[in-house]
């Protein structure tokens, strides 16, 4: 499978206590067979000139349980909570789902028991190596408990499992007494025996792409796809182009640049939680590469995802997700490896929700752009045009070893204007901290939008410039509306002198010499923004906040009104 198109540079049948809050989710379709490379347009950061990028992939005919898509009609913007009559049944659930707090505040995990078969893997267990797990035979309600050991497991895994909403398939790490997660490494990994025996992988198009690879196998009926899968409590590393593995035919293989710790060609209802994902090409990659293979329902919760990427390349990111409905909640999303040029997170989904995360900026902190190829299952979601980013701590610090950002949040599109998300980025109750000198960056822009049709609505945020670099609100184009009350450091600028960016202050835009935050971005006594936030009708409520090292906790109000930013001051 060729490399995905890339951006601009810069239950419950499971008797499992800790699954009691497993999300009620959404579902989209489909599968197919490889792949036909196509030319990709990647504008450069300096000139905007178009150059050839890595190839993408499209193939096959349309088939799925929801039937063929309806005739094209303009997408309705909708709002969170809507279950529009026009929406397919697959995406008719209220959105976004309720927040899910971590099963354990310290990240520790114990074995689970499934309603199907439960497999125990590790030292002293019935199965000692992951290579001996019947991965391709997993069914609804099955659980694989992977126990921590001193040495990493080194197995390449193929997953084609089909769980159900009430009985997902669970790949579950069991931590040691110190809450250390079991490690699965792609470095010198051996292909699982069942995958090798079945010839599950294609040597060119699938085998070098992932440590945990999610796709149907060749003998499965057309339209079959993996679904209702939960991966939790693991450290996943080493799916990187510098590393080798033993292929299913016994030869030595090398990962491609776009390899990922978890790589899904197509998947329906995938939850990844309480994992550490580091030192891969992409951390997690989920594709919707054509109408025949469109993913749906991806939930990234309570993970630490950091230091992925490839030196000199902007094609790989910590998270790269293309799906109908994506949720990122309670994660620590760090920088890429030094020298990598990709984004902390990149998303080409519909109805994207990014909430209660700690995000450290790489070339972009948050990159929200259009679905590749106009895949209708994503494009025709009534909520496709919009995104919601709230309750996040976003740090852009040029003292960090990796690349930081001069265009922090990218909204709308980057390649094909026909499919740009033309709705509103709702950006509220975020704390943005920037640190650099003018010698490091003459300016940085908070929001980068490609056309005048794009809009950001900002409310109850703290925008803090802790250096001497000029903080600009916009870059290139678009409209930024300040609603309710926001706080911004002094000496900010609207945009560059020739950029047609529109700034509309429709509420209070405050500025003081000092904001009164601690080094962790949390307010101290007397901090600016205390008791100044309001709640807008129609927006999801801010009821939680990020909790280290990853996860969320309830956000308790201590004053007469909520505070601005991502955290509430606690006396």
XYZ file of C-alpha atoms in Angstrom:
571
model
C 0.000 0.000 0.000
C 1.543 3.248 -1.044
C 2.135 6.161 1.249
C -0.894 8.356 2.082
C -1.193 11.795 0.685
C 0.381 14.261 3.026
C 0.072 17.875 4.101
C 1.792 21.048 3.696
C 5.181 21.172 5.307
C 5.200 23.319 8.253
C -20.790 -3.780 26.108
C -21.857 -5.118 27.357
C -21.268 -8.784 26.920
C -17.771 -8.380 28.144
C -17.760 -8.877 31.870
C -15.098 -6.356 32.416
C -15.438 -3.744 35.102
C -13.075 -1.343 33.456
C -15.035 -1.544 30.201
C -18.252 -0.409 31.830
C -17.904 2.942 30.189
C -16.978 1.649 26.767
C -18.282 4.161 24.278
C -21.475 3.815 22.277
C -20.147 4.499 18.895
C -20.520 5.074 15.220
C -19.850 2.843 12.190
C -18.873 3.303 8.507
C -17.662 0.745 6.003
C -15.717 -0.909 3.856
C -12.816 -2.777 2.420
C -11.101 -3.427 -0.832
C -7.905 -4.569 -2.389
C -4.903 -2.449 -3.374
C -3.975 0.238 -4.800
C -3.277 2.589 -7.535
C -0.818 5.372 -6.948
C -1.819 8.878 -7.815
C -0.107 12.215 -7.920
C -0.301 14.246 -4.758
C -0.140 18.000 -4.557
C 1.859 19.320 -1.627
C 2.189 23.103 -1.479
C 5.495 24.282 -0.075
C 5.647 26.450 3.023
C 7.647 29.223 1.415
C 6.147 29.833 -1.991
C 2.892 27.891 -2.104
C 4.126 26.301 -5.315
C 2.785 22.830 -5.974
C 5.179 19.914 -6.007
C 4.774 16.168 -6.273
C 4.460 14.380 -2.940
C 4.177 10.785 -1.833
C 1.534 8.682 -3.566
C -1.903 7.898 -2.165
C -4.174 4.989 -2.965
C -7.644 4.270 -4.295
C -9.160 1.045 -5.589
C -12.103 -1.296 -5.838
C -15.860 -0.969 -6.095
C -18.361 0.367 -3.573
C -20.032 -2.140 -1.264
C -21.134 -1.779 2.314
C -23.916 -2.658 4.695
C -25.259 0.879 4.527
C -25.695 0.698 0.778
C -24.434 3.142 -1.764
C -24.237 6.790 -0.807
C -27.143 9.077 -1.532
C -27.002 11.567 -4.346
C -24.743 14.455 -3.635
C -26.180 17.360 -1.709
C -24.540 20.228 0.072
C -23.446 19.256 3.560
C -25.377 20.959 6.345
C -23.186 22.399 9.060
C -25.306 21.031 11.935
C -24.212 21.340 15.543
C -23.001 18.980 18.297
C -25.795 16.905 19.809
C -27.669 16.699 16.527
C -28.733 13.340 15.128
C -29.925 14.692 11.780
C -32.635 12.817 9.916
C -30.523 13.186 6.802
C -27.548 11.460 8.367
C -26.917 7.776 7.673
C -27.815 5.487 10.573
C -24.132 4.897 11.044
C -23.537 8.462 12.175
C -26.912 9.258 13.762
C -25.735 9.015 17.383
C -25.419 12.280 19.301
C -21.993 13.797 18.966
C -19.655 14.139 20.722
C -19.959 11.190 23.119
C -19.740 11.822 26.846
C -16.214 12.126 28.247
C -14.676 8.947 29.646
C -12.422 9.214 32.676
C -9.466 6.813 32.945
C -10.170 3.400 34.448
C -7.180 3.948 36.742
C -5.730 7.349 37.656
C -2.198 5.931 37.887
C -2.301 4.054 34.582
C -2.125 0.626 36.217
C -4.148 -2.192 34.690
C -5.183 -5.699 35.724
C -6.216 -8.710 33.624
C -9.653 -8.685 32.053
C -12.061 -11.530 31.342
C -13.995 -11.555 28.096
C -17.415 -12.949 27.265
C -15.659 -14.930 24.550
C -12.216 -16.487 24.869
C -9.631 -14.907 27.145
C -5.967 -15.378 26.225
C -3.173 -14.787 28.740
C 0.241 -14.039 27.265
C 3.515 -13.545 29.077
C 5.851 -15.001 31.698
C 4.210 -17.918 33.506
C 1.098 -17.686 31.338
C -0.420 -20.360 29.047
C 1.035 -18.501 26.059
C 4.486 -16.992 26.447
C 4.928 -15.157 23.128
C 2.645 -12.949 21.071
C 3.653 -14.878 17.958
C 1.548 -17.817 19.217
C -1.710 -15.903 19.748
C -4.373 -16.773 17.141
C -4.812 -13.127 16.170
C -6.695 -13.817 12.957
C -9.231 -16.002 14.806
C -10.264 -13.445 17.427
C -14.035 -13.025 17.716
C -16.513 -10.769 19.476
C -15.927 -10.755 23.225
C -12.374 -12.106 23.055
C -9.684 -10.562 25.227
C -5.915 -10.885 24.858
C -4.157 -10.023 28.134
C -0.513 -9.160 27.498
C 1.511 -9.211 30.731
C 4.440 -6.920 31.364
C 7.905 -8.403 31.188
C 11.385 -6.930 31.304
C 12.095 -7.458 27.598
C 9.859 -6.144 24.833
C 7.634 -8.468 22.864
C 8.724 -8.416 19.250
C 5.797 -9.522 17.095
C 4.135 -8.048 14.023
C 0.393 -8.574 14.417
C -2.415 -8.750 11.869
C -5.951 -7.987 13.071
C -9.114 -8.675 11.102
C -11.352 -9.126 14.174
C -15.016 -8.188 14.151
C -16.332 -7.403 17.589
C -19.707 -5.912 18.393
C -20.770 -2.829 20.317
C -21.659 -5.061 23.273
C -18.675 -7.383 22.897
C -15.620 -5.654 21.484
C -12.345 -7.398 20.798
C -9.832 -6.168 23.368
C -6.050 -6.179 23.152
C -5.149 -5.375 26.753
C -1.833 -4.710 28.433
C -1.406 -5.794 32.058
C 1.035 -3.531 33.870
C 3.520 -4.529 36.546
C 3.353 -3.365 40.176
C 4.937 -0.049 39.176
C 2.371 0.506 36.414
C 4.862 -0.123 33.613
C 3.097 -1.112 30.419
C 4.150 -4.169 28.404
C 6.187 -3.125 25.385
C 5.672 -4.353 21.837
C 8.537 -3.349 19.581
C 8.735 -3.450 15.819
C 12.523 -3.570 15.896
C 13.578 -7.095 14.907
C 9.960 -8.199 15.228
C 8.796 -11.556 13.851
C 5.516 -11.930 11.997
C 2.880 -13.761 14.058
C 2.638 -17.440 13.120
C -1.005 -17.351 12.111
C -0.410 -14.426 9.757
C 2.585 -16.197 8.206
C 0.661 -19.454 7.766
C -2.307 -17.668 6.206
C -0.239 -15.404 3.971
C -2.135 -12.495 5.528
C 0.248 -9.771 4.428
C 1.045 -8.495 0.986
C 4.808 -8.064 0.814
C 4.649 -4.681 -0.870
C 1.363 -3.111 0.085
C 0.713 -4.113 3.709
C 3.616 -5.923 5.356
C 5.975 -2.967 5.866
C 3.282 -0.589 7.096
C 2.531 -1.459 10.700
C 3.351 -3.167 13.961
C -0.341 -3.788 14.629
C -1.910 -3.881 11.180
C -5.711 -3.737 10.881
C -7.348 -4.947 7.669
C -9.406 -7.826 6.302
C -7.583 -10.883 4.984
C -7.731 -12.115 1.406
C -10.220 -14.918 1.961
C -12.777 -12.726 3.727
C -15.858 -11.714 1.768
C -15.856 -8.403 -0.050
C -17.242 -5.754 2.279
C -15.810 -7.401 5.373
C -13.784 -5.110 7.651
C -12.420 -5.104 11.189
C -14.644 -3.401 13.735
C -15.244 -2.773 17.426
C -11.631 -3.111 18.528
C -10.067 -1.713 21.675
C -6.295 -1.484 22.192
C -5.228 -0.440 25.671
C -2.370 -0.214 28.166
C 0.541 -0.954 25.837
C 3.750 0.740 24.820
C 4.111 0.495 21.059
C 7.373 1.409 19.403
C 9.816 0.623 16.624
C 7.645 0.632 13.492
C 10.177 2.886 11.814
C 12.030 2.912 8.510
C 15.356 2.467 10.324
C 14.228 -0.906 11.728
C 13.917 -4.382 10.268
C 11.564 -7.311 10.862
C 11.172 -10.953 9.855
C 8.524 -11.151 7.168
C 5.894 -13.880 6.843
C 8.029 -15.663 4.219
C 11.053 -15.653 6.529
C 12.920 -12.918 4.685
C 14.088 -9.681 6.263
C 11.929 -6.640 5.684
C 12.279 -2.946 6.396
C 9.430 -0.656 7.371
C 8.407 2.148 5.033
C 8.609 5.767 6.101
C 4.855 5.939 6.684
C 4.743 2.859 8.922
C 2.774 3.203 12.152
C 2.536 1.469 15.512
C -1.160 0.996 14.702
C -2.002 1.128 11.008
C -5.630 0.665 9.927
C -6.457 0.483 6.227
C -10.120 0.564 7.179
C -11.773 0.108 10.556
C -15.106 0.688 12.225
C -15.086 1.717 15.888
C -11.493 1.717 17.049
C -10.558 2.861 20.552
C -6.943 3.361 21.591
C -6.451 4.274 25.221
C -3.818 4.483 27.922
C -1.040 3.573 25.524
C 2.385 5.053 25.029
C 3.213 5.325 21.349
C 6.677 6.529 20.440
C 9.556 6.125 17.981
C 7.533 5.045 14.972
C 7.045 6.699 11.582
C 3.460 7.631 12.294
C 2.238 6.921 15.792
C -1.288 5.943 14.706
C -2.524 5.997 11.127
C -6.163 5.369 10.140
C -7.138 5.673 6.504
C -10.221 6.434 4.472
C -8.541 6.181 1.127
C -11.583 5.845 -1.124
C -15.337 5.400 -1.038
C -14.724 1.656 -0.951
C -12.587 1.840 2.161
C -13.862 4.509 4.528
C -13.201 4.234 8.248
C -15.540 5.375 10.935
C -15.465 6.065 14.667
C -11.919 6.525 15.965
C -11.421 7.348 19.648
C -7.982 8.306 20.926
C -8.108 8.591 24.734
C -5.634 9.014 27.594
C -2.511 8.165 25.609
C 1.016 9.515 25.519
C 1.940 9.904 21.872
C 5.293 11.538 21.235
C 8.579 11.449 19.364
C 7.353 9.755 16.235
C 8.229 10.932 12.738
C 11.154 10.851 10.315
C 13.996 13.311 10.101
C 13.532 15.778 7.252
C 10.017 14.612 6.406
C 6.698 16.396 6.907
C 4.674 13.345 5.794
C 4.524 11.590 9.199
C 2.846 12.695 12.411
C 2.131 11.436 15.921
C -1.481 10.935 14.881
C -2.740 10.892 11.314
C -6.462 10.068 11.162
C -8.938 10.066 8.264
C -12.380 8.859 9.369
C -16.015 9.752 9.792
C -16.057 11.087 13.365
C -12.829 11.374 15.329
C -12.358 12.132 19.027
C -9.092 13.004 20.771
C -9.511 13.195 24.546
C -7.152 13.422 27.504
C -3.953 12.717 25.599
C -0.453 14.001 25.944
C 0.568 14.647 22.354
C 4.188 15.672 22.225
C 6.690 16.819 19.658
C 8.113 14.632 16.928
C 11.707 13.421 16.968
C 14.234 16.234 16.414
C 14.534 17.008 12.725
C 11.098 15.685 11.770
C 8.880 18.251 10.104
C 5.378 16.808 10.544
C 2.599 17.872 12.883
C 1.865 16.892 16.447
C -1.489 15.674 15.172
C -3.096 15.726 11.742
C -6.745 14.974 11.063
C -8.787 14.673 7.864
C -12.029 13.567 9.501
C -15.576 14.788 9.925
C -16.847 16.364 13.138
C -13.413 16.346 14.733
C -13.390 16.907 18.498
C -10.105 17.700 20.236
C -10.674 18.166 23.960
C -8.806 18.117 27.265
C -5.395 17.321 25.789
C -1.884 18.585 26.457
C -0.401 19.240 23.029
C 3.198 20.277 22.477
C 3.617 21.836 19.082
C 5.689 20.406 16.285
C 5.443 22.087 12.851
C 1.739 22.345 13.639
C 0.163 21.681 17.002
C -3.208 20.859 15.432
C -3.681 20.305 11.704
C -7.349 19.920 10.673
C -7.848 19.698 6.924
C -9.977 18.104 4.225
C -10.676 14.425 3.574
C -8.520 13.027 0.787
C -10.286 12.487 -2.492
C -13.641 13.727 -1.181
C -14.583 10.321 0.250
C -18.363 10.637 0.481
C -18.837 8.677 3.706
C -16.830 11.399 5.397
C -17.631 14.372 3.213
C -21.411 13.946 3.485
C -21.493 13.731 7.258
C -23.629 16.775 8.204
C -20.955 17.744 10.722
C -18.082 17.446 8.258
C -17.547 21.181 7.815
C -16.928 21.903 11.499
C -14.559 21.027 14.321
C -14.493 21.599 18.075
C -11.269 22.237 19.964
C -11.754 22.945 23.666
C -10.186 22.553 27.071
C -6.663 21.966 25.727
C -3.269 23.115 26.925
C -1.289 23.929 23.773
C 2.414 24.668 24.229
C 4.670 26.050 21.519
C 8.172 26.334 22.984
C 11.182 26.871 20.754
C 13.482 25.697 23.549
C 12.235 22.137 22.945
C 14.523 19.839 20.924
C 12.097 19.234 18.088
C 10.692 21.641 15.544
C 8.208 24.145 16.895
C 5.572 26.101 15.016
C 5.167 29.479 13.400
C 1.656 28.527 12.186
C 0.189 26.837 15.205
C -3.330 25.704 14.307
C -4.205 24.885 10.724
C -7.876 24.863 9.827
C -9.804 24.031 6.670
C -7.700 22.411 3.972
C -4.319 21.956 2.380
C -4.571 20.143 -0.960
C -7.918 20.015 -2.741
C -10.107 23.071 -2.352
C -13.184 21.205 -3.579
C -13.306 19.306 -0.290
C -12.126 21.939 2.171
C -13.974 22.072 5.474
C -15.822 25.333 5.010
C -17.574 25.534 8.370
C -16.398 26.860 11.720
C -13.582 25.869 14.006
C -15.028 26.325 17.496
C -12.021 27.100 19.663
C -12.793 27.710 23.329
C -11.462 27.324 26.862
C -7.962 26.604 25.623
C -4.696 27.804 27.121
C -2.093 28.583 24.471
C 1.471 29.208 25.661
C 4.104 30.450 23.235
C 7.818 30.869 23.973
C 10.450 32.069 21.520
C 12.702 35.005 20.779
C 12.620 37.032 17.594
C 15.955 35.498 16.713
C 14.217 32.118 16.664
C 11.068 33.309 14.914
C 10.149 36.833 13.897
C 6.463 35.987 14.248
C 4.105 33.133 15.022
C 0.468 32.888 13.963
C -2.231 31.300 16.070
C -4.558 30.367 13.202
C -3.685 29.536 9.600
C -6.586 29.281 7.142
C -6.335 28.924 3.359
C -9.295 30.999 2.143
C -11.542 33.861 3.161
C -14.426 31.433 3.615
C -12.860 29.854 6.694
C -13.714 31.010 10.198
C -12.596 30.494 13.772
C -14.852 31.402 16.678
C -12.692 31.923 19.768
C -14.190 32.123 23.240
C -12.875 31.917 26.828
C -9.264 31.333 25.776
C -5.912 32.444 27.148
C -3.348 33.330 24.478
C -0.046 33.862 26.240
C 3.146 35.090 24.596
C 6.072 34.461 26.937
C 8.794 35.562 24.492
C 9.695 38.394 22.162
C 8.327 36.894 18.945
C 5.358 38.775 17.543
C 2.104 36.903 18.169
C -0.210 37.197 15.194
C -3.805 36.030 15.371
C -4.178 34.984 11.738
C -2.147 33.946 8.744
C -2.930 33.849 5.032
C -6.737 34.302 5.104
C -9.986 33.672 6.980
C -11.926 35.322 9.771
C -11.273 35.061 13.505
C -14.118 36.170 15.740
C -13.478 36.805 19.435
C -16.716 36.026 21.291
C -17.506 36.254 24.992
C -14.272 36.988 26.837
C -10.740 36.110 25.741
C -7.319 37.162 27.082
C -4.285 37.800 24.915
C -0.805 39.083 25.678
C -0.023 42.662 24.775
C 1.553 43.709 21.488
C -0.304 41.159 19.418
C -0.952 41.731 15.735
C -3.863 40.809 13.545
C -1.775 39.225 10.759
C 1.010 39.999 8.326
C 0.792 43.354 6.555
C -0.597 41.969 3.294
C -2.669 38.995 4.535
C -6.438 39.435 4.015
C -7.245 38.171 7.526
C -10.326 39.607 9.212
C -10.471 40.061 12.982
C -13.833 40.715 14.638
C -13.951 41.443 18.363
C -17.568 40.793 19.318
C -16.944 40.436 23.042
C -14.153 41.400 25.423
C -10.532 40.929 24.413
C -8.502 41.541 27.542
C -4.805 42.094 27.964
C -2.658 42.590 31.065
C 1.067 42.718 31.679
C 1.066 39.298 33.359
C -1.339 36.400 33.081
C -0.467 34.713 36.412
C -0.045 31.131 35.261
C 2.391 28.611 36.690
C 4.950 26.762 34.557
C 2.369 23.996 34.073
C -0.077 26.420 32.486
C -2.433 26.298 35.440
C -3.701 29.492 37.050
C -2.324 30.776 40.325
C -4.040 33.059 42.816
C -4.920 36.341 41.150
C -4.443 34.971 37.641
C -5.980 36.820 34.733
C -9.176 35.246 33.483
C -10.498 34.057 36.847
C -14.308 33.873 36.870
C -14.572 35.432 33.410
C -15.683 32.582 31.155
C -19.176 32.125 29.833
C -20.868 29.125 28.245
C -22.208 29.427 24.730
C -25.502 27.823 23.776
C -25.026 24.999 21.302
C -21.431 24.193 22.248
C -20.394 21.083 24.197
C -19.913 22.012 27.849
C -16.446 22.175 29.375
C -16.776 19.766 32.315
C -13.297 18.219 32.545
C -9.670 19.179 32.254
C -6.451 17.427 31.371
C -4.691 15.469 34.150
C -1.036 14.402 34.033
C 0.436 12.160 32.824
C -2.576 11.511 30.585
C -6.295 11.448 31.219
C -9.011 13.777 32.444
C -10.593 14.804 35.726
C -13.732 16.723 36.536
C -13.313 20.458 36.322
C -14.744 21.897 39.534
C -15.714 25.565 39.553
C -14.524 27.480 42.603
C -15.731 30.993 41.858
C -18.816 32.761 40.652
C -18.113 31.743 37.060
C -15.736 29.429 35.201
C -12.212 30.607 34.459
C -10.768 31.353 31.071
C -8.484 28.721 29.606
C -8.046 24.974 29.999
C -7.848 24.812 33.811
C -9.843 26.024 36.768
C -8.052 27.778 39.589
C -8.113 25.702 42.766
C -7.759 27.578 46.090
